[in-house]
Short mmCIF file of C-alpha atoms in Angstrom, two decimals:
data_model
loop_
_atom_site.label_atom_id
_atom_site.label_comp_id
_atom_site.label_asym_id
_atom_site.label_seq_id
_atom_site.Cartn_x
_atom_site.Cartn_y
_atom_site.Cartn_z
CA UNK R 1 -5.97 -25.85 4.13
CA UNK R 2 -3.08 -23.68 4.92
CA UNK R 3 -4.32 -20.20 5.83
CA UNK R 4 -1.40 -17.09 5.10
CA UNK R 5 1.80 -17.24 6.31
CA UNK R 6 3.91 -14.68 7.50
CA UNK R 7 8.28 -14.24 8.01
CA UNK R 8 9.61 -13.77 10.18
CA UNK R 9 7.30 -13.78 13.16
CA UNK R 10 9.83 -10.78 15.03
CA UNK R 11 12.15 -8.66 13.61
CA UNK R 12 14.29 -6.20 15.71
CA UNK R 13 16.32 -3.94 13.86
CA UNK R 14 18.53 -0.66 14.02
CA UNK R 15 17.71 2.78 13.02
CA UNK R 16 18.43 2.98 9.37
CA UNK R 17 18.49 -0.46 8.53
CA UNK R 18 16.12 -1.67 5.57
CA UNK R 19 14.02 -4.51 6.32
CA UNK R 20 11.96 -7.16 4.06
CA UNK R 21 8.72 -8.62 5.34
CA UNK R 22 6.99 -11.93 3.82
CA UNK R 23 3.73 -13.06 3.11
CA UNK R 24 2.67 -16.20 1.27
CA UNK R 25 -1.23 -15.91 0.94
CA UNK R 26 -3.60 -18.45 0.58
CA UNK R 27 -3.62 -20.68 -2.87
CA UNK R 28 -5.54 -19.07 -5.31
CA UNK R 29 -6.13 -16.13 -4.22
CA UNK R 30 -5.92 -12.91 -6.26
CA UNK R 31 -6.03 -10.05 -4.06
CA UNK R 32 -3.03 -9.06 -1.44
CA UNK R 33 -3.21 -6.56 1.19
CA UNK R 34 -0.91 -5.58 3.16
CA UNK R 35 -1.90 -3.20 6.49
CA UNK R 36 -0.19 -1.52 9.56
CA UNK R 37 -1.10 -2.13 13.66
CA UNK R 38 0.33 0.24 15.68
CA UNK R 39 -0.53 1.82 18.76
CA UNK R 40 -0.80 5.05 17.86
CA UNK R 41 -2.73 4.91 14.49
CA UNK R 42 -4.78 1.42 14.63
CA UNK R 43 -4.72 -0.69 12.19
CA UNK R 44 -3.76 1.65 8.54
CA UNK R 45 -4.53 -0.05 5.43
CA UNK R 46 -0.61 0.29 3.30
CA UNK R 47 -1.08 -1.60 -0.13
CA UNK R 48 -3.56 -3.65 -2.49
CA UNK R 49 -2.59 -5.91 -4.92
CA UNK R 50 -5.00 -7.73 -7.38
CA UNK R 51 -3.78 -9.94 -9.96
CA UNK R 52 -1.77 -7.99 -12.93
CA UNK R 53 -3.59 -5.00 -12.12
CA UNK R 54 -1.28 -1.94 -10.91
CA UNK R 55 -1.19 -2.12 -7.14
CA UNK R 56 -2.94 0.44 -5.20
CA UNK R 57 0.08 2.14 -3.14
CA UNK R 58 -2.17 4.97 -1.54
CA UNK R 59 -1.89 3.81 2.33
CA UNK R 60 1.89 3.39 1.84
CA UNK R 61 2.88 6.23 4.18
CA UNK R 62 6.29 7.36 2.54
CA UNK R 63 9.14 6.47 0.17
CA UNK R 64 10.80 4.73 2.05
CA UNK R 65 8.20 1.75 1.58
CA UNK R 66 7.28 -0.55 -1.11
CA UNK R 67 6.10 -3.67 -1.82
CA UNK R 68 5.99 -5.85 -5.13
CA UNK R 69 4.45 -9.43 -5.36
CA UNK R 70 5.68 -12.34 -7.38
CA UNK R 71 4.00 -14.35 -9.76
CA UNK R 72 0.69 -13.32 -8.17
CA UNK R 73 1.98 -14.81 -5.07
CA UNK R 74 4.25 -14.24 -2.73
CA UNK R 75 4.29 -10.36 -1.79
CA UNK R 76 7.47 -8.63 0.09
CA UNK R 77 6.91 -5.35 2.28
CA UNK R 78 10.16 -3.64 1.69
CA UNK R 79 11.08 -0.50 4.63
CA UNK R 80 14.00 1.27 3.93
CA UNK R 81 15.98 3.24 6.16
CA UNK R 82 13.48 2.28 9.03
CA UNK R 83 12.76 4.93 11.60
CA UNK R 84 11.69 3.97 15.16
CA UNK R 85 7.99 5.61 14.14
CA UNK R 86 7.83 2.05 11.62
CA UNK R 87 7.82 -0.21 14.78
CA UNK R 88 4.35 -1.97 14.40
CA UNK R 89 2.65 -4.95 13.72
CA UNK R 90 2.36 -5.62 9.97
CA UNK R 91 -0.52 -7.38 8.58
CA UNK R 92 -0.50 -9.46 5.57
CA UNK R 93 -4.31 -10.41 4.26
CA UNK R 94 -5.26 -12.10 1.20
CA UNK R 95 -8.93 -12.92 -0.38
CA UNK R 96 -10.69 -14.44 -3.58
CA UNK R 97 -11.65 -10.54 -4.93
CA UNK R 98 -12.40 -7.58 -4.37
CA UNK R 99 -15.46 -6.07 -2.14
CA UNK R 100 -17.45 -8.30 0.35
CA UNK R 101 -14.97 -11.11 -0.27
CA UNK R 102 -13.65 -11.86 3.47
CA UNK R 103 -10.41 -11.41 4.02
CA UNK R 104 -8.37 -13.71 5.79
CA UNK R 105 -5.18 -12.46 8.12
CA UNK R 106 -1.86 -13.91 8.76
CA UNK R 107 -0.46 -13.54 12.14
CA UNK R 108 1.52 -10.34 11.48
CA UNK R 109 5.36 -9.44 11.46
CA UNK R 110 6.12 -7.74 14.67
CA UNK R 111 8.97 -5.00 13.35
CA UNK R 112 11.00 -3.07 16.64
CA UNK R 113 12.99 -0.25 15.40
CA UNK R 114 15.59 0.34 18.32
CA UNK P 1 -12.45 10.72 3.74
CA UNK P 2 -14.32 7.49 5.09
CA UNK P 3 -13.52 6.34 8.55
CA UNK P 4 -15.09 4.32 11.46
CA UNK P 5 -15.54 5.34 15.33
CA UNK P 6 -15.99 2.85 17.84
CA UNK P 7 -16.81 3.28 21.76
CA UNK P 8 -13.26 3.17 23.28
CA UNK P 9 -12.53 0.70 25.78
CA UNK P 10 -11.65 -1.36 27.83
CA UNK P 11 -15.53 -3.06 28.38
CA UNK P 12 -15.26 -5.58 31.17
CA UNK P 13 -18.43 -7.65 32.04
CA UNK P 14 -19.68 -10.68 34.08
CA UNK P 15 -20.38 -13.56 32.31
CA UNK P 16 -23.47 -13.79 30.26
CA UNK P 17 -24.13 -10.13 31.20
CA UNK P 18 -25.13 -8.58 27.48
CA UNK P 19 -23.00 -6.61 25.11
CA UNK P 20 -22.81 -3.60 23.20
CA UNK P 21 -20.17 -2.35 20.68
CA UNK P 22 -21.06 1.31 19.60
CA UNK P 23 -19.30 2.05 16.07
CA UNK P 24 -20.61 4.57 13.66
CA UNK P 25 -18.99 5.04 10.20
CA UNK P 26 -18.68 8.19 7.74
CA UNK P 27 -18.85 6.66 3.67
CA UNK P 28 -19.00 8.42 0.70
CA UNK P 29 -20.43 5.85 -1.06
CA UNK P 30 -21.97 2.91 -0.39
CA UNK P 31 -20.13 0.81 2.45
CA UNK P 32 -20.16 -3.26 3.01
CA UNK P 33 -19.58 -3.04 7.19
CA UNK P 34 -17.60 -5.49 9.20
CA UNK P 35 -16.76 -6.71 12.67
CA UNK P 36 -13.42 -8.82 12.78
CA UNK P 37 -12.11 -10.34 16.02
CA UNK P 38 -8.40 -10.64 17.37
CA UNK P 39 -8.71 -12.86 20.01
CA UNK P 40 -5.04 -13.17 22.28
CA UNK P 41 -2.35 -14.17 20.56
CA UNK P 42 -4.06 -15.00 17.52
CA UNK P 43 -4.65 -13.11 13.94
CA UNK P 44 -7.67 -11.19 13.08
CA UNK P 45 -10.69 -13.30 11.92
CA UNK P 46 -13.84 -11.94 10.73
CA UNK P 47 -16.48 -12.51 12.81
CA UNK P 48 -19.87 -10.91 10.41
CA UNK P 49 -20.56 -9.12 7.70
CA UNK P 50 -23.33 -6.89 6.22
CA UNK P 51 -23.48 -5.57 2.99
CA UNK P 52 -26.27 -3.36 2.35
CA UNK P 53 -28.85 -1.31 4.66
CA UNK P 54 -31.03 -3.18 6.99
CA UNK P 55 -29.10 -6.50 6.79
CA UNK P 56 -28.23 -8.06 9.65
CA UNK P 57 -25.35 -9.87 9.97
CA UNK P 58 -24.74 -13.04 12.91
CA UNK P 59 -22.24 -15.21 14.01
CA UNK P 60 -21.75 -17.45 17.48
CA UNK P 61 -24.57 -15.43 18.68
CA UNK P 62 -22.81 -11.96 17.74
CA UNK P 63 -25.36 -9.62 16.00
CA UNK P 64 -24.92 -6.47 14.34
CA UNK P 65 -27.37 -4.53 11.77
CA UNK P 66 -26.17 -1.89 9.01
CA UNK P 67 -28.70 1.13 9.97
CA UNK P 68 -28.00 3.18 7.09
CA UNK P 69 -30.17 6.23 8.98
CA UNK P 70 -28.01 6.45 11.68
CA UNK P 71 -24.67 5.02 10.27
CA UNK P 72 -24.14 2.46 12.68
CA UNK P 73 -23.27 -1.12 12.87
CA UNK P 74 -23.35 -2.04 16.73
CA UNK P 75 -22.00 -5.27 17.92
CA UNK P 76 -24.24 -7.22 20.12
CA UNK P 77 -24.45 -10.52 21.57
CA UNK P 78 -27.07 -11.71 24.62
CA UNK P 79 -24.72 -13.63 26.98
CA UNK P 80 -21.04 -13.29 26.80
CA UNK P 81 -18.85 -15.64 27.61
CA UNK P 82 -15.51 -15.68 29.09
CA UNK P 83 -14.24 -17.25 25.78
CA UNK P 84 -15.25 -13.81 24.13
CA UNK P 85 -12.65 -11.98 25.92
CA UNK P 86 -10.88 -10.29 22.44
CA UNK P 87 -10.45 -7.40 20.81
CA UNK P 88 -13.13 -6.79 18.34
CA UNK P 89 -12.55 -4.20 15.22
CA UNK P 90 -15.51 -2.41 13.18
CA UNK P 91 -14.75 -1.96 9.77
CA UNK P 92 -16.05 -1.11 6.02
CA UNK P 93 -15.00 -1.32 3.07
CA UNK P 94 -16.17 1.38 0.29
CA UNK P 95 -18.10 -0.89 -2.99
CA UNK P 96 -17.02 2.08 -5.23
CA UNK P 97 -13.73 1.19 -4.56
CA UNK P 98 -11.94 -1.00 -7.01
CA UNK P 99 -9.59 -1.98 -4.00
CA UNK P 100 -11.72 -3.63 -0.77
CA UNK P 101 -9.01 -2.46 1.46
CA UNK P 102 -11.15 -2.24 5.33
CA UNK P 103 -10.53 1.08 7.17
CA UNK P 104 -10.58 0.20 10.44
CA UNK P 105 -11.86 1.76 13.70
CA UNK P 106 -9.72 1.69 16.63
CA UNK P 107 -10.17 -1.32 18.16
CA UNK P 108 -12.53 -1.97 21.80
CA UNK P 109 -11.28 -4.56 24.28
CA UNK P 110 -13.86 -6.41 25.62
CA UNK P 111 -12.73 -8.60 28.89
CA UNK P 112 -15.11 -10.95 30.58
CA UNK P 113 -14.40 -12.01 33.86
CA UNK P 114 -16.14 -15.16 35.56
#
């Protein structure tokens, strides 16, 4: 079956722009994540979503990002104002619950903040 | 706060020379441990689990064991191939969590050569 998707694939932006990142997880699953690979910090868990529940925004690392999901779907990573520090590989995971469920990966939004 | 060390790399090795992974973990509660695997140009993709002290977990002749008395979770595997050339992530996830979410260590390339 079709795994999780992630749009766009690149994104290259300018300092200041805001930016929206995709991710369609896999059918039926009720828990979104959403993480951060960078070079500097490794890969940062940014936001859990789980159902209706209120999403767990503790890894989100300032204002300037948030993220909402759909229908208990589709999930958007919203950075505002990017700064050149937000260039990274974002990582979109989904999985059947919480705990020792695995979590399955889509291939990541590359974001360049020039 | 809960984190994970691994043994930096780059580890380059002959193949079917044997492999170890060093990573060590700090939990304050009771930690399900993984490895995941980015192999080039594809997403992460678990490669085992374990999910309680002493439990071994195994995969394409990959081995790692959760020793609880020495907080550790070290990758092995007998005879690498070149195939296995990735880079391979320790993580855990916290069971007193309501979220899942992995913290990650940093991340050791492992490059096989022929």
């Amino acid at each position: 079956g079709a795994g999780v998707s992630q749009s766009p694939s690149n994104k290259v932006t300018e300092k200041g722009k805001d930016v929206e990142l995709r991710c369609d997880p896999i059918s039926g699953h009720t828990a979104l994540y959403w993480y951060r690979q960078s070079l500097g910090q490794g890969l940062e868990f940014l936001i859990y979503f789980q159902g209706n529940s209120a999403p767990d925004k503790s890894g989100l690392p300032s204002d300037r990002f948030s993220a909402e999901r759909t229908g208990g779907s589709v999930s958007t990573l919203t950075i505002q104002r990017t700064q050149q520090e937000d260039s990274a590989v974002y990582l979109c995971a989904s999985s059947l619950g919480t705990g020792v469920y695995e979590q399955y990966f889509g291939p990541g939004t590359r974001l360049t903040v020039t | 706060g809960d984190s994970v060390t691994q043994m930096e790399g780059p580890v380059t090795l002959s193949e079917e020379a044997f492999l170890t992974i060093n990573c060590t973990y700090t939990a304050t509660g009771y930690p399900s441990l993984f490895w995941y695997v980015q192999y080039p140009g594809e997403g992460l993709q678990l490669l085992l689990k374990a999910t309680k002290a002493d439990d071994k977990g195994s995969n394409k002749g990959f081995e790692a064991t959760y020793r609880k008395e020495t907080t550790s979770f070290h990758l092995e595997k007998g005879s690498v191939q070149v195939s296995d050339s990735a880079v391979y992530f320790c993580a855990l996830s916290v069971r007193s969590s309501n979220t899942g979410k992995l913290i990650f260590g940093q991340g050791t390339t492992l490059q096989v050569k022929p």
